[in-house]
mmCIF file of C-alpha atoms in Angstrom:
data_model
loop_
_atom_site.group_PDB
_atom_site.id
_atom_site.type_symbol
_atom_site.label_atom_id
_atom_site.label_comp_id
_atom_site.label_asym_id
_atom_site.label_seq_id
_atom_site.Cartn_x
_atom_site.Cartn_y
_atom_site.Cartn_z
ATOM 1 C CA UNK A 708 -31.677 -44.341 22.984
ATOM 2 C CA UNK A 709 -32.246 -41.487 21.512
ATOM 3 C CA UNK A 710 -34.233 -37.816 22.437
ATOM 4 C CA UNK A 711 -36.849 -35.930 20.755
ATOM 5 C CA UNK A 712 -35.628 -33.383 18.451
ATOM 6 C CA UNK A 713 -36.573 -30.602 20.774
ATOM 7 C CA UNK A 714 -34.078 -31.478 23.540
ATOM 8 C CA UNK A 715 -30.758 -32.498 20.983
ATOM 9 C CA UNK A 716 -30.765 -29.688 18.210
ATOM 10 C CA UNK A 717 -30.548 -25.855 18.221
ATOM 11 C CA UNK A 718 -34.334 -25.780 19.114
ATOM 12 C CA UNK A 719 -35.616 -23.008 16.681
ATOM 13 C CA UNK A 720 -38.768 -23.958 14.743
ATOM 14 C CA UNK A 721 -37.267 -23.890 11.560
ATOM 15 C CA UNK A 722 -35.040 -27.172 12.112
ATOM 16 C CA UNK A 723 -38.142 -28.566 13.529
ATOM 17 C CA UNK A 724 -38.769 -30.862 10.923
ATOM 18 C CA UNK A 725 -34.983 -31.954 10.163
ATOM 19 C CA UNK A 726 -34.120 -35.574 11.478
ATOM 20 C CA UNK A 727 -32.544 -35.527 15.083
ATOM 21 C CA UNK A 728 -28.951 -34.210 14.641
ATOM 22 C CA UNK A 729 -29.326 -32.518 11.280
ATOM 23 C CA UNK A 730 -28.824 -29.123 11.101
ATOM 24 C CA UNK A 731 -30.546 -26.633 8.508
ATOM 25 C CA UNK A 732 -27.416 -25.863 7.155
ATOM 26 C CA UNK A 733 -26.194 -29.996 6.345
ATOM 27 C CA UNK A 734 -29.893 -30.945 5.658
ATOM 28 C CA UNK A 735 -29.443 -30.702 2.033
ATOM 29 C CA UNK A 736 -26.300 -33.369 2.346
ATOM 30 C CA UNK A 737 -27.783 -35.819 4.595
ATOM 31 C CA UNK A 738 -30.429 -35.944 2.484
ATOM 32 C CA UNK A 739 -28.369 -36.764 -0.608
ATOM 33 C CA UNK A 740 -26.343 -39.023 1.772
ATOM 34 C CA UNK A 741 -29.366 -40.766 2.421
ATOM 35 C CA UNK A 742 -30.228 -41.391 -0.892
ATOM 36 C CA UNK A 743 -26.703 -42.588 -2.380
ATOM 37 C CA UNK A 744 -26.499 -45.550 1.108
ATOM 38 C CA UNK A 745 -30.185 -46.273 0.001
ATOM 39 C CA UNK A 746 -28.645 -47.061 -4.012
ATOM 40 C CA UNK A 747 -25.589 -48.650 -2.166
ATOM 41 C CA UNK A 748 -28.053 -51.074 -0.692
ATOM 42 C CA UNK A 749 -29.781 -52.420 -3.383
ATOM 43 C CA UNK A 750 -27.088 -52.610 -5.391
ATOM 44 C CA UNK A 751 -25.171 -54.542 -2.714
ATOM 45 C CA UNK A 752 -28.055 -56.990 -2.711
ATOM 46 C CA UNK A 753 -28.974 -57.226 -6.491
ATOM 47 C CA UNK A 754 -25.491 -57.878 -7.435
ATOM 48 C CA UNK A 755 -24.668 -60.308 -3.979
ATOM 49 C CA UNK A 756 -28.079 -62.107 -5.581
ATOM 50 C CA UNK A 757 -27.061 -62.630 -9.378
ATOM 51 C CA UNK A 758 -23.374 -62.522 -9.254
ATOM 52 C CA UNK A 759 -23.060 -66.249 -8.026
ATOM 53 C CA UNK A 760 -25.462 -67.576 -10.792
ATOM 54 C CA UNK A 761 -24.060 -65.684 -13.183
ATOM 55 C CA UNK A 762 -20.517 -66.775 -12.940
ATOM 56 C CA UNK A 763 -22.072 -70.206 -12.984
ATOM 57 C CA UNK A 764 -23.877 -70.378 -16.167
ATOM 58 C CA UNK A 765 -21.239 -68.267 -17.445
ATOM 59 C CA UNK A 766 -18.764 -70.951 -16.872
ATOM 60 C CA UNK A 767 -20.817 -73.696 -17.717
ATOM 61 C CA UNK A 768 -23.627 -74.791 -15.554
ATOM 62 C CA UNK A 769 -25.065 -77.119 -15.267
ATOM 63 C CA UNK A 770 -23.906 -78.637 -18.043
ATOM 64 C CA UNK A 771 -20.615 -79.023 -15.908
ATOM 65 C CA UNK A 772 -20.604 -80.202 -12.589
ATOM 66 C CA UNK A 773 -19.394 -77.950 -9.851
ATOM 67 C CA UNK A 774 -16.261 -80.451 -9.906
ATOM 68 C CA UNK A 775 -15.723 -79.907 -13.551
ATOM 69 C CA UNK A 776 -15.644 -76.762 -13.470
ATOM 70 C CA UNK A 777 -12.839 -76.420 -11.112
ATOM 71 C CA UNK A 778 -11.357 -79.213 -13.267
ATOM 72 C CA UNK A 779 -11.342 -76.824 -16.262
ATOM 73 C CA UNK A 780 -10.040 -73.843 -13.940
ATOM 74 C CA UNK A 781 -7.424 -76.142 -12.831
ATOM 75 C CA UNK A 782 -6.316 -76.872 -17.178
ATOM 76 C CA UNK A 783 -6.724 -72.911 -17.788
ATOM 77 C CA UNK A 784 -5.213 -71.760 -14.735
ATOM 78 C CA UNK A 785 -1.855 -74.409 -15.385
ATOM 79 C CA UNK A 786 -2.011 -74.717 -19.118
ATOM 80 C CA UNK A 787 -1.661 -78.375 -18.515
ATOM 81 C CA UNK A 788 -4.504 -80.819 -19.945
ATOM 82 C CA UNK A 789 -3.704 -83.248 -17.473
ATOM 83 C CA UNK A 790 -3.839 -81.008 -14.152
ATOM 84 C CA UNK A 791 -7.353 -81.870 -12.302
ATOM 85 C CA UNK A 792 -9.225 -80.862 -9.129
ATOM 86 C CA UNK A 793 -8.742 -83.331 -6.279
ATOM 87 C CA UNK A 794 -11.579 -83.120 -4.651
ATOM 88 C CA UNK A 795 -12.602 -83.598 -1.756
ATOM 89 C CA UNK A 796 -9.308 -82.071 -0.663
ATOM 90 C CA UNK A 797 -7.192 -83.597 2.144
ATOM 91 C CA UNK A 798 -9.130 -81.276 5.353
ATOM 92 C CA UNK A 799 -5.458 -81.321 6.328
ATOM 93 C CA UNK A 800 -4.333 -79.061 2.862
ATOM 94 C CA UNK A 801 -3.669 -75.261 3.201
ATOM 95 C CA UNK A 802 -3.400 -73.669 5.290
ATOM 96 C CA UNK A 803 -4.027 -76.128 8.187
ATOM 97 C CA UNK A 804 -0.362 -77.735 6.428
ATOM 98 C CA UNK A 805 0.460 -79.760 3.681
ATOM 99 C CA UNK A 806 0.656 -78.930 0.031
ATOM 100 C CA UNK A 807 -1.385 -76.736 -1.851
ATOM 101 C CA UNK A 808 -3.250 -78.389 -5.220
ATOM 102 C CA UNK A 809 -0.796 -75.438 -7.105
ATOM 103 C CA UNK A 810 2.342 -76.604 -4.971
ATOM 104 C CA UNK A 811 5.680 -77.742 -7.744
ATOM 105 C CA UNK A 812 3.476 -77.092 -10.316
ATOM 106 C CA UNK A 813 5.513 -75.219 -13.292
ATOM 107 C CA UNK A 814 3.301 -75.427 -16.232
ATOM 108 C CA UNK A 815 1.512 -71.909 -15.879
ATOM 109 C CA UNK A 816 2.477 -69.634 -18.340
ATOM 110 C CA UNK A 817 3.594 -67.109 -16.509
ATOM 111 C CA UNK A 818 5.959 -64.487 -17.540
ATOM 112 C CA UNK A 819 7.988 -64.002 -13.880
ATOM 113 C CA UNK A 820 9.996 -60.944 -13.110
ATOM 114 C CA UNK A 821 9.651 -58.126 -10.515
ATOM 115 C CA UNK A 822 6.434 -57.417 -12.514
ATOM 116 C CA UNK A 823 4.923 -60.432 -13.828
ATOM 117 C CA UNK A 824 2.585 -61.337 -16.294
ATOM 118 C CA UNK A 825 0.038 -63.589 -15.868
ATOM 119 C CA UNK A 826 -0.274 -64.847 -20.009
ATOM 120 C CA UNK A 827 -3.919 -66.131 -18.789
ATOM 121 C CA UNK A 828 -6.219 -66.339 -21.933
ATOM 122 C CA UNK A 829 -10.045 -64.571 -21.448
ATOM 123 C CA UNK A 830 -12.561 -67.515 -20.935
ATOM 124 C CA UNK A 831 -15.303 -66.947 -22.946
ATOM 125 C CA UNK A 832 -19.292 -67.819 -22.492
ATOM 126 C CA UNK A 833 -19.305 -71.669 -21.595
ATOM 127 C CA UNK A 834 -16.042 -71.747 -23.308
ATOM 128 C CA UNK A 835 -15.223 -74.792 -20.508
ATOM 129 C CA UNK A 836 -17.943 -76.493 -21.517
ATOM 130 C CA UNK A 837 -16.533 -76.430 -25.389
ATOM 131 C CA UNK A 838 -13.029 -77.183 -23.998
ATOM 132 C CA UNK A 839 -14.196 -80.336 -22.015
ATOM 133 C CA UNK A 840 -16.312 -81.140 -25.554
ATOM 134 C CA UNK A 841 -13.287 -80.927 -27.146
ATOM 135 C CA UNK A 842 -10.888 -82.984 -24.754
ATOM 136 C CA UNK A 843 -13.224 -85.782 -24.779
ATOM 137 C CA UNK A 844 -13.356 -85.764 -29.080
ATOM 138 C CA UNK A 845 -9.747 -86.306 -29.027
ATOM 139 C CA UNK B 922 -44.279 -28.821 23.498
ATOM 140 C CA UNK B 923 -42.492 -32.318 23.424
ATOM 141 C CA UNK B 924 -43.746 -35.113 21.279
ATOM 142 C CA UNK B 925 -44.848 -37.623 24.675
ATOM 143 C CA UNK B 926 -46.920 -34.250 25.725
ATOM 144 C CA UNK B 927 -48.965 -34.016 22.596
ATOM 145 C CA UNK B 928 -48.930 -37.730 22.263
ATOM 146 C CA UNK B 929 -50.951 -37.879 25.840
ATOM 147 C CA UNK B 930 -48.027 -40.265 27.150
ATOM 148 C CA UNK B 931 -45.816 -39.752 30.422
ATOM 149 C CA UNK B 932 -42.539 -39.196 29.774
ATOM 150 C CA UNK B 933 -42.097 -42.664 31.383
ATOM 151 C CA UNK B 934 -44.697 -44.364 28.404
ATOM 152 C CA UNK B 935 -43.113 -42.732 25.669
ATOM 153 C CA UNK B 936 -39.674 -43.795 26.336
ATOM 154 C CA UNK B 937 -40.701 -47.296 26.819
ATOM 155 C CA UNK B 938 -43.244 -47.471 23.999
ATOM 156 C CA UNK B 939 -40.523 -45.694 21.734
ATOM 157 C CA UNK B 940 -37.981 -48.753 23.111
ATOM 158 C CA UNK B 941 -40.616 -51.182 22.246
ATOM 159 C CA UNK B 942 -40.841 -49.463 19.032
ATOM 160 C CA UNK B 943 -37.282 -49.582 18.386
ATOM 161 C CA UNK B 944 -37.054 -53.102 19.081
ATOM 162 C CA UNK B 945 -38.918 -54.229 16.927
ATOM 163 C CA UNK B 946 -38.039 -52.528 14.252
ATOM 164 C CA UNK B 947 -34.366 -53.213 14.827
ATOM 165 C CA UNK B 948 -35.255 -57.269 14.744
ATOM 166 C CA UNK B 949 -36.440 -57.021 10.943
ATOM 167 C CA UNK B 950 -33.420 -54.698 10.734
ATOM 168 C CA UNK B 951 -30.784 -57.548 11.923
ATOM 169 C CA UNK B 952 -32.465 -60.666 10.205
ATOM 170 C CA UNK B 953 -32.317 -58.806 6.700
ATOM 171 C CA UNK B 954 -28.681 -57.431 7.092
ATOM 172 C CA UNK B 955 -28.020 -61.271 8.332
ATOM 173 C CA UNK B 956 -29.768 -62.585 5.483
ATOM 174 C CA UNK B 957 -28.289 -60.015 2.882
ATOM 175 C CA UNK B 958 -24.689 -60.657 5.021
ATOM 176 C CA UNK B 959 -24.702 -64.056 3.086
ATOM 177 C CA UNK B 960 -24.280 -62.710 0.006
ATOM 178 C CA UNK B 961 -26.791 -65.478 -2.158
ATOM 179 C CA UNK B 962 -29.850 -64.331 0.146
ATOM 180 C CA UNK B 963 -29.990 -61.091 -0.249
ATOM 181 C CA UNK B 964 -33.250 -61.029 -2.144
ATOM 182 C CA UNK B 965 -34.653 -62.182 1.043
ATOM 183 C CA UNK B 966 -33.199 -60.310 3.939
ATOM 184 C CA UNK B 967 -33.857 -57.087 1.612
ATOM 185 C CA UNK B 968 -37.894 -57.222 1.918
ATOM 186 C CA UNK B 969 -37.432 -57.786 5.663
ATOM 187 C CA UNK B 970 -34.863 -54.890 6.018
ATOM 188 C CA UNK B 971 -37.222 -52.357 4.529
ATOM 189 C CA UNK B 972 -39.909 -53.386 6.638
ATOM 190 C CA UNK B 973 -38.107 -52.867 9.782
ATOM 191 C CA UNK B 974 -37.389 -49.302 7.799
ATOM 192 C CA UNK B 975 -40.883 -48.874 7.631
ATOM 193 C CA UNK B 976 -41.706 -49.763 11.157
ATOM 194 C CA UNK B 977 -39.229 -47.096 12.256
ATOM 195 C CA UNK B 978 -40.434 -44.449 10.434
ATOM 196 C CA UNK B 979 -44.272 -44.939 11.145
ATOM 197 C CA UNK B 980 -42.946 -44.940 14.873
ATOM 198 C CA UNK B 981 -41.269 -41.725 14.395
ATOM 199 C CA UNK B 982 -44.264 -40.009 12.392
ATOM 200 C CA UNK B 983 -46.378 -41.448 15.508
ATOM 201 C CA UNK B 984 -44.108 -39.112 17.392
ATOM 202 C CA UNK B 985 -42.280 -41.947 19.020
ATOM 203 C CA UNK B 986 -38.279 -41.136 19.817
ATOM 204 C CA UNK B 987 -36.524 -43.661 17.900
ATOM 205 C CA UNK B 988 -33.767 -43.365 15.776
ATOM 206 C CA UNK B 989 -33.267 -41.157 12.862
ATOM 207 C CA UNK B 990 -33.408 -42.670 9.646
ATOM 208 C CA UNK B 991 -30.003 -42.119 8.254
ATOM 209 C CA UNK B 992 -28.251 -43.284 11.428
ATOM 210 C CA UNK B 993 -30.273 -46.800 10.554
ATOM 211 C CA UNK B 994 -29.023 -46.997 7.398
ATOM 212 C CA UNK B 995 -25.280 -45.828 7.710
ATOM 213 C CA UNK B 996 -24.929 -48.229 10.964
ATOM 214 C CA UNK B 997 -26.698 -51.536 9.415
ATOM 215 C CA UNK B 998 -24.574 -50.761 5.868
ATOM 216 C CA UNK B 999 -21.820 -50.692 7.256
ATOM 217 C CA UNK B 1000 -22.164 -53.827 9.476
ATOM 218 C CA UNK B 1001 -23.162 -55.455 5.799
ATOM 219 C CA UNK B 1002 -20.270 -54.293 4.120
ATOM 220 C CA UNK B 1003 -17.744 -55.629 6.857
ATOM 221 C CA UNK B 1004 -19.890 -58.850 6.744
ATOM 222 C CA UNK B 1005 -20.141 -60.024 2.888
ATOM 223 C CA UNK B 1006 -16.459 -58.326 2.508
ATOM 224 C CA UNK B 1007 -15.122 -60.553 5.150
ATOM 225 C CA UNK B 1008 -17.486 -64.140 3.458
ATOM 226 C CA UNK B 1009 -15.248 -64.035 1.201
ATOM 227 C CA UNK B 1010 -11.836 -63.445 2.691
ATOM 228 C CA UNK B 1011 -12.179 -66.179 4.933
ATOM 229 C CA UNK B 1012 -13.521 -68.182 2.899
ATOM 230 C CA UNK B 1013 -9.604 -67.689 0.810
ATOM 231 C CA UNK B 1014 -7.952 -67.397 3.958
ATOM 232 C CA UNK B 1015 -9.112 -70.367 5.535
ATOM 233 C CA UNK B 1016 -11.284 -72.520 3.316
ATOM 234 C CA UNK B 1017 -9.204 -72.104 0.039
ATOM 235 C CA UNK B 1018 -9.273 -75.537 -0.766
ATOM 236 C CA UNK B 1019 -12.990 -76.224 -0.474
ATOM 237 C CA UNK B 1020 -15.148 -76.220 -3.735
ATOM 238 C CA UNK B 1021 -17.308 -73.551 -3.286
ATOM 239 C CA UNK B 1022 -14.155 -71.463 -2.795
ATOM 240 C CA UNK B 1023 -12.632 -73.063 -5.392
ATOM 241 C CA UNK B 1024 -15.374 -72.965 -8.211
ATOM 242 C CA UNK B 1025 -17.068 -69.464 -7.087
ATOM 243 C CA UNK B 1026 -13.816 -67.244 -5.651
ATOM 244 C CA UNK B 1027 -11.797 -68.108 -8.705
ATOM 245 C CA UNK B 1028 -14.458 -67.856 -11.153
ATOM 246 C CA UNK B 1029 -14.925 -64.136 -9.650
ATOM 247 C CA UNK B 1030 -11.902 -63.797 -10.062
ATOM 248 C CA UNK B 1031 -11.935 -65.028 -13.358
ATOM 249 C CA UNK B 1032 -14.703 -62.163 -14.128
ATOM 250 C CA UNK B 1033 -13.016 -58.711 -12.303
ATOM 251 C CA UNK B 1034 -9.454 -59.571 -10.553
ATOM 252 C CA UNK B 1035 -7.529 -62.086 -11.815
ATOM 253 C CA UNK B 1036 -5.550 -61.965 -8.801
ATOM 254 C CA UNK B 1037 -8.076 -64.352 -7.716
ATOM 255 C CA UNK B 1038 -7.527 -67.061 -10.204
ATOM 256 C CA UNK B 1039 -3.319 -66.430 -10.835
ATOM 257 C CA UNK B 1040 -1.226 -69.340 -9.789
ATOM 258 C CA UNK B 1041 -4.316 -69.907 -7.638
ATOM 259 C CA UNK B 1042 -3.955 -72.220 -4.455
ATOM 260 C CA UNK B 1043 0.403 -72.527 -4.580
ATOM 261 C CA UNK B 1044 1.068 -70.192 -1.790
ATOM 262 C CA UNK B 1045 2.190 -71.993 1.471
ATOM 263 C CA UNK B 1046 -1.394 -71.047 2.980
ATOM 264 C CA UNK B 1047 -3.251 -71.178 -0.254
ATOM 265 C CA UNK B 1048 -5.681 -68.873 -1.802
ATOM 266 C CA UNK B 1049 -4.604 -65.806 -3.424
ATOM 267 C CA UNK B 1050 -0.755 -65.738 -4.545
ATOM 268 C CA UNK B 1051 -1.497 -61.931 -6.029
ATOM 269 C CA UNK B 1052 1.724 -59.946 -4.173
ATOM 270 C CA UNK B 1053 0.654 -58.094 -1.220
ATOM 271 C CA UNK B 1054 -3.587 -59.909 -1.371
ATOM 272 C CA UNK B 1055 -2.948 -61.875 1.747
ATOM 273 C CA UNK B 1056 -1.743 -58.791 3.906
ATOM 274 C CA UNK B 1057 -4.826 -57.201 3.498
ATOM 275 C CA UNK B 1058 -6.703 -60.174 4.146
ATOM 276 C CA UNK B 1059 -5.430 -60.655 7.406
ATOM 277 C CA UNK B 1060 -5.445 -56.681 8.182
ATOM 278 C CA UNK B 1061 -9.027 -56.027 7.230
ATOM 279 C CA UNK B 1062 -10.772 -59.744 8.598
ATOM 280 C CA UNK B 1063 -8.337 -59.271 12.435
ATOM 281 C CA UNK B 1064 -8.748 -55.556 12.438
ATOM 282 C CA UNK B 1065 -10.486 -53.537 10.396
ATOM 283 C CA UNK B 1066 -13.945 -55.136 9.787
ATOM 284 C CA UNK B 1067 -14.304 -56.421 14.077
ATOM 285 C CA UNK B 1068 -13.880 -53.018 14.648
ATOM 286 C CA UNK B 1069 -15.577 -51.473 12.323
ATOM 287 C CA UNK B 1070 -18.958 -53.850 13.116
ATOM 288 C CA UNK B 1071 -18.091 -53.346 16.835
ATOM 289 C CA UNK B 1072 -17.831 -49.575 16.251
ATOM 290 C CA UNK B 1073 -21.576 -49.636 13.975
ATOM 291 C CA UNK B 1074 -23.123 -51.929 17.019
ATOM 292 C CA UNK B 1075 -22.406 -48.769 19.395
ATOM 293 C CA UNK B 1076 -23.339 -46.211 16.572
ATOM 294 C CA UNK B 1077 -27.099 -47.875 16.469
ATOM 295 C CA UNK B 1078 -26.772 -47.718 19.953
ATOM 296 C CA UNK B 1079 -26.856 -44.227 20.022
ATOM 297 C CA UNK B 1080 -23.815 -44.159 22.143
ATOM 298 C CA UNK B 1081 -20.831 -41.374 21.693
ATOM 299 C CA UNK B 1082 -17.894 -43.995 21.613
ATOM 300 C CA UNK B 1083 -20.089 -45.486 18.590
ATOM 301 C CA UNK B 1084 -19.937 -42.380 16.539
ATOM 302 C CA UNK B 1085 -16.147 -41.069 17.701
ATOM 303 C CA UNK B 1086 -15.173 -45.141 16.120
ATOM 304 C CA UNK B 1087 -17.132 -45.030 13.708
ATOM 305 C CA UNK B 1088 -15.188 -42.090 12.374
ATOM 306 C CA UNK B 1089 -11.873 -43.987 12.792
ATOM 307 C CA UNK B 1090 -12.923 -47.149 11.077
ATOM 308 C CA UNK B 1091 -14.532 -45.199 8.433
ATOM 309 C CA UNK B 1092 -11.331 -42.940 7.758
ATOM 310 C CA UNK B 1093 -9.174 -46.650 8.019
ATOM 311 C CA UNK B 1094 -11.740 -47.419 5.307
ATOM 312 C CA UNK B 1095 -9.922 -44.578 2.962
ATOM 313 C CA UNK B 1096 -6.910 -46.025 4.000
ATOM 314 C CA UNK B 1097 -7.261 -50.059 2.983
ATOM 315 C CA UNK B 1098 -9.073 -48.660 -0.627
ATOM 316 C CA UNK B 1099 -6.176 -46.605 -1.579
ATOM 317 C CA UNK B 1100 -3.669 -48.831 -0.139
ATOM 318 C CA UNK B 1101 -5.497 -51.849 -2.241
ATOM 319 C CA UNK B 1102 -5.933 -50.120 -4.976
ATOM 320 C CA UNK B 1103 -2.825 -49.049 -5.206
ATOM 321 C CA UNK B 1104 -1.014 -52.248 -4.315
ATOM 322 C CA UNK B 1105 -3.794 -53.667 -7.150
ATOM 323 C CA UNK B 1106 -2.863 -51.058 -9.800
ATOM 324 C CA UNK B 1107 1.462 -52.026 -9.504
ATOM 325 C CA UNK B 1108 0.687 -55.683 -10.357
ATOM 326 C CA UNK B 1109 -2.334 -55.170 -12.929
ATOM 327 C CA UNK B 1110 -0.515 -57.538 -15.184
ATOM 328 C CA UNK B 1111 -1.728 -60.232 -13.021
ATOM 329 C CA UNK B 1112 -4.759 -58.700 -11.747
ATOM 330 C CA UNK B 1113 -6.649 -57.155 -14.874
ATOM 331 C CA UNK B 1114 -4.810 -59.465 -17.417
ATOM 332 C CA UNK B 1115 -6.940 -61.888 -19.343
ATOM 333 C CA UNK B 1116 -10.352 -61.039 -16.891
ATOM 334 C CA UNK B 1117 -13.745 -60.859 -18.613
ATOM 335 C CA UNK B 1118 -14.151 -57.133 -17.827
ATOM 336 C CA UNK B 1119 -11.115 -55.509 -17.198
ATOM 337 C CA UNK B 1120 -10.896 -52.545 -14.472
ATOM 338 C CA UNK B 1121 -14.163 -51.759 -15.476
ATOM 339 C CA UNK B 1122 -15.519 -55.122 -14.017
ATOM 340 C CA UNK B 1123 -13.622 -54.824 -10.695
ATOM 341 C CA UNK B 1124 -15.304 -51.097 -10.565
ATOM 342 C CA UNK B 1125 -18.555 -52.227 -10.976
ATOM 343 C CA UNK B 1126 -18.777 -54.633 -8.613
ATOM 344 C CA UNK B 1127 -16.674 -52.765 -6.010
ATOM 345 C CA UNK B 1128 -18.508 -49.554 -6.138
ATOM 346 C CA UNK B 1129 -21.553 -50.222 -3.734
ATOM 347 C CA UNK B 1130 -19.028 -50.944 -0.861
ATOM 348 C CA UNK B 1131 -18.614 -47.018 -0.597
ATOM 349 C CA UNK B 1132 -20.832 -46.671 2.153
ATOM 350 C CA UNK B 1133 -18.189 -46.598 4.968
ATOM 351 C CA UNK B 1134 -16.829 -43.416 2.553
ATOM 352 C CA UNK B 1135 -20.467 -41.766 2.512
ATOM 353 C CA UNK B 1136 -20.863 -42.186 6.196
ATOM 354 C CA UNK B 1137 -17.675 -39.581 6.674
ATOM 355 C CA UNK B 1138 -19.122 -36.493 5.849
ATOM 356 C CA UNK B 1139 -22.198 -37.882 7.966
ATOM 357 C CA UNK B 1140 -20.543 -38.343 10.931
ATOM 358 C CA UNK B 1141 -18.513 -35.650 10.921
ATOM 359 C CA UNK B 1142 -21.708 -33.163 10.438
ATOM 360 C CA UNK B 1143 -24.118 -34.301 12.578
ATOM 361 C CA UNK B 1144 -25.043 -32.927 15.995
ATOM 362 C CA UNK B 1145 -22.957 -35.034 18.095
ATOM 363 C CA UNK B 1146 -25.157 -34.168 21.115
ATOM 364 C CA UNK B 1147 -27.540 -37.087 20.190
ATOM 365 C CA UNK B 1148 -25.384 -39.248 20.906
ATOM 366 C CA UNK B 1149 -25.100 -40.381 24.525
ATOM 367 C CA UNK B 1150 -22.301 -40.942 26.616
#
C-alpha cells in the first residue's frame, strides 16, 4: 500500500502537509481536481436517482402501465395506430435470432438518404397518456 | 520523524493497523460505488461511500499510511463511470427486447438522443439502429470499460502498472468522446431531432462522466514514486 509522505515526496518541510504524491507546485490543481470528481459524484448519483422516475411520470406513470407505455412508443416511434408492444418478447428475439419487434415495418416517417431524418414529433408531458385517452374516444 | 515513530507504533503495527484501516474503509468504498453502479440506488450507496471517505481520512489524520484522498476518488469514479455507462449498453446490446429496456432506454432516448428511440429495435441485433451506435457499444463494453475498471482496481492498489493504465484508458477515454461525438454530431437529424431537450439535454446528462478526463492531468502530475512496482 502506500508510504508515509516522508519516504515518497521531495522531503522538505514545506510539502509536508500536501497529500502523498502532490507536489507544492501541482497542489493548487489537485486540489481543484479534487473538488470538480467530488461535483462529478453527486451529480452522477442525483441524476442516476431521478432520471428513471422522471422519464416515467413524464411519459405517463402510473396512469399507464409499463406495457402501455412501450405500446405508445411503439404508435410514436412507427406512426402506425395499430403497431403494439408484444410483450413478453419471444427470449429467442434479437439478438439471440429471430426478428426484431421493428423488423418489415415501413410505416415510420422517416425521411431516408445518406443523411436521414428522423420526422419524430416531441412528446410532450403525459402526452401518451392523452393519446391513449384519445384512441380509446374514437 | 515518521508518522509510526510519533504514533508510538513499530513500523510492523503501523503498516498493519494502516492495512486494517484501509480495509475497512475500502469495504464502504466498494458497496456504495456497487450500489451507485446500479444507477436507481445511488441515493443509497452515496451515504455509504462518504463514510468509507470519512474513515480514510480520520485514519490518515491519525497518522495512519493509507491512501491519499484524491487517488480514492479518481480510482472508485472511474470504476462507476465504466459501470453505469456499460448498465446500459448491455442492457441495448443484449437485452433490447426486454421492457425495462424497452420502456426506460427509449424513453431516455426520447428525452436527450433520439438515436435511442429511431427505428428502435429493427436492426438484425436490435437496439439502437443510430449509424455507427452499435460500434461503440461493442468497443467500449469488450474493451474500453474491462480495462479501464481493471486498470482503476490496480490504481487503488497503489501499484505502478495501475497508474501507467490508467493513463491509457483515460487518454482512450478522449478518444471514444470525440469519436462519439463526432459520429453523433454527422447524424443529428436522427439523434437531436424531435428530443425533449435538444443537445442541451444530451450535455447535461453526459457531463458528470468527465471524470476519466479530470483524472489526466492527475495522473500525469503526481509523484509516480508512490506507486509501487
Amino acid at each position: 500500500m502506500s508510504r508515509s509522505s516522508t519516504d515518497a515526496g521531495s522531503g522538505t518541510e514545506s510539502d509536508q502537509e500536501l497529500p502523498l504524491g502532490t507536489t507544492p507546485q501541482f497542489a493548487r490543481m489537485h486540489r481543484l481536481l479534487r473538488i470538480a470528481i467530488t461535483v462529478c459524484l453527486f451529480g452522477l448519483v442525483i441524476e442516476g436517482a431521478f432520471t428513471v422516475p422522471a422519464l416515467a411520470i413524464w411519459y405517463g406513470y402510473p396512469t399507464l402501465s409499463l406495457t402501455e407505455i412501450c405500446d405508445e412508443f411503439m404508435k410514436v416511434r412507427w406512426n402506425d395506430e395499430t403497431a403494439t408492444c408484444e410483450y413478453p418478447y419471444p427470449i429467442g428475439g434479437p439478438p439471440y435470432g429471430g426478428k426484431g419487434e421493428g423488423t418489415e415495418r415501413t410505416t415510420a416517417s422517416t425521411t431516408w438518404g445518406v443523411q436521414p431524418k428522423s420526422n419524430l414529433p416531441r412528446i410532450g408531458f403525459r402526452e401518451l397518456v392523452r393519446n391513449r385517452e384519445r384512441r380509446a374516444g374514437r | 520523524m515518521t508518522s509510526h515513530a510519533a504514533s508510538g507504533l513499530t513500523r510492523d503495527q503501523h503498516e498493519e493497523t494502516s492495512k486494517a484501516a484501509q480495509r475497512l474503509a475500502d469495504r464502504w468504498l466498494v458497496a456504495g460505488t456497487a450500489l451507485m453502479g446500479t444507477l436507481v440506488f445511488g441515493l443509497i450507496g452515496l451515504p455509504m461511500f462518504l463514510r468509507g471517505l470519512w474513515l480514510q481520512r480520520g485514519a490518515e489524520q491519525e497518522g495512519l499510511s493509507v491512501r491519499p484522498a484524491i487517488v480514492t476518488l479518481i480510482g472508485y469514479l472511474v470504476i462507476l463511470d465504466a459501470f453505469i455507462n456499460s448498465i446500459g449498453w448491455a442492457l441495448d446490446l443484449l437485452a433490447n427486447h426486454s421492457l425495462l429496456n424497452r420502456v426506460f432506454f427509449t424513453a431516455w432516448g426520447n428525452y436527450a438522443d433520439n438515436g435511442y428511440f429511431w427505428q428502435y429495435n429493427e436492426l438484425m441485433v436490435g437496439g439502437t439502429a443510430a449509424p455507427g451506435e452499435k460500434a461503440w457499444e461493442v468497443t467500449c463494453i469488450f474493451v474500453v470499460f474491462p480495462m479501464r475498471i481493471a486498470a482503476a482496481i490496480a490504481f487503488l492498489q497503489m501499484k505502478r502498472w495501475g497508474h501507467q493504465w490508467l493513463v491509457v484508458t483515460c487518454w482512450f477515454g478522449v478518444v471514444i468522446w470525440v469519436g462519439y461525438v463526432a459520429n453523433m454530431t454527422m447524424y443529428a437529424d436522427i439523434r437531436f431531432a424531435g428530443t425533449l431537450l435538444p443537445v442541451f439535454g444530451w450535455w447535461l446528462f453526459d457531463v458528470f462522466y468527465i471524470t476519466p478526463f479530470l483524472a489526466i492531468p492527475y495522473l500525469h502530475t503526481v509523484n509516480r514514486e508512490i506507486f509501487a512496482d
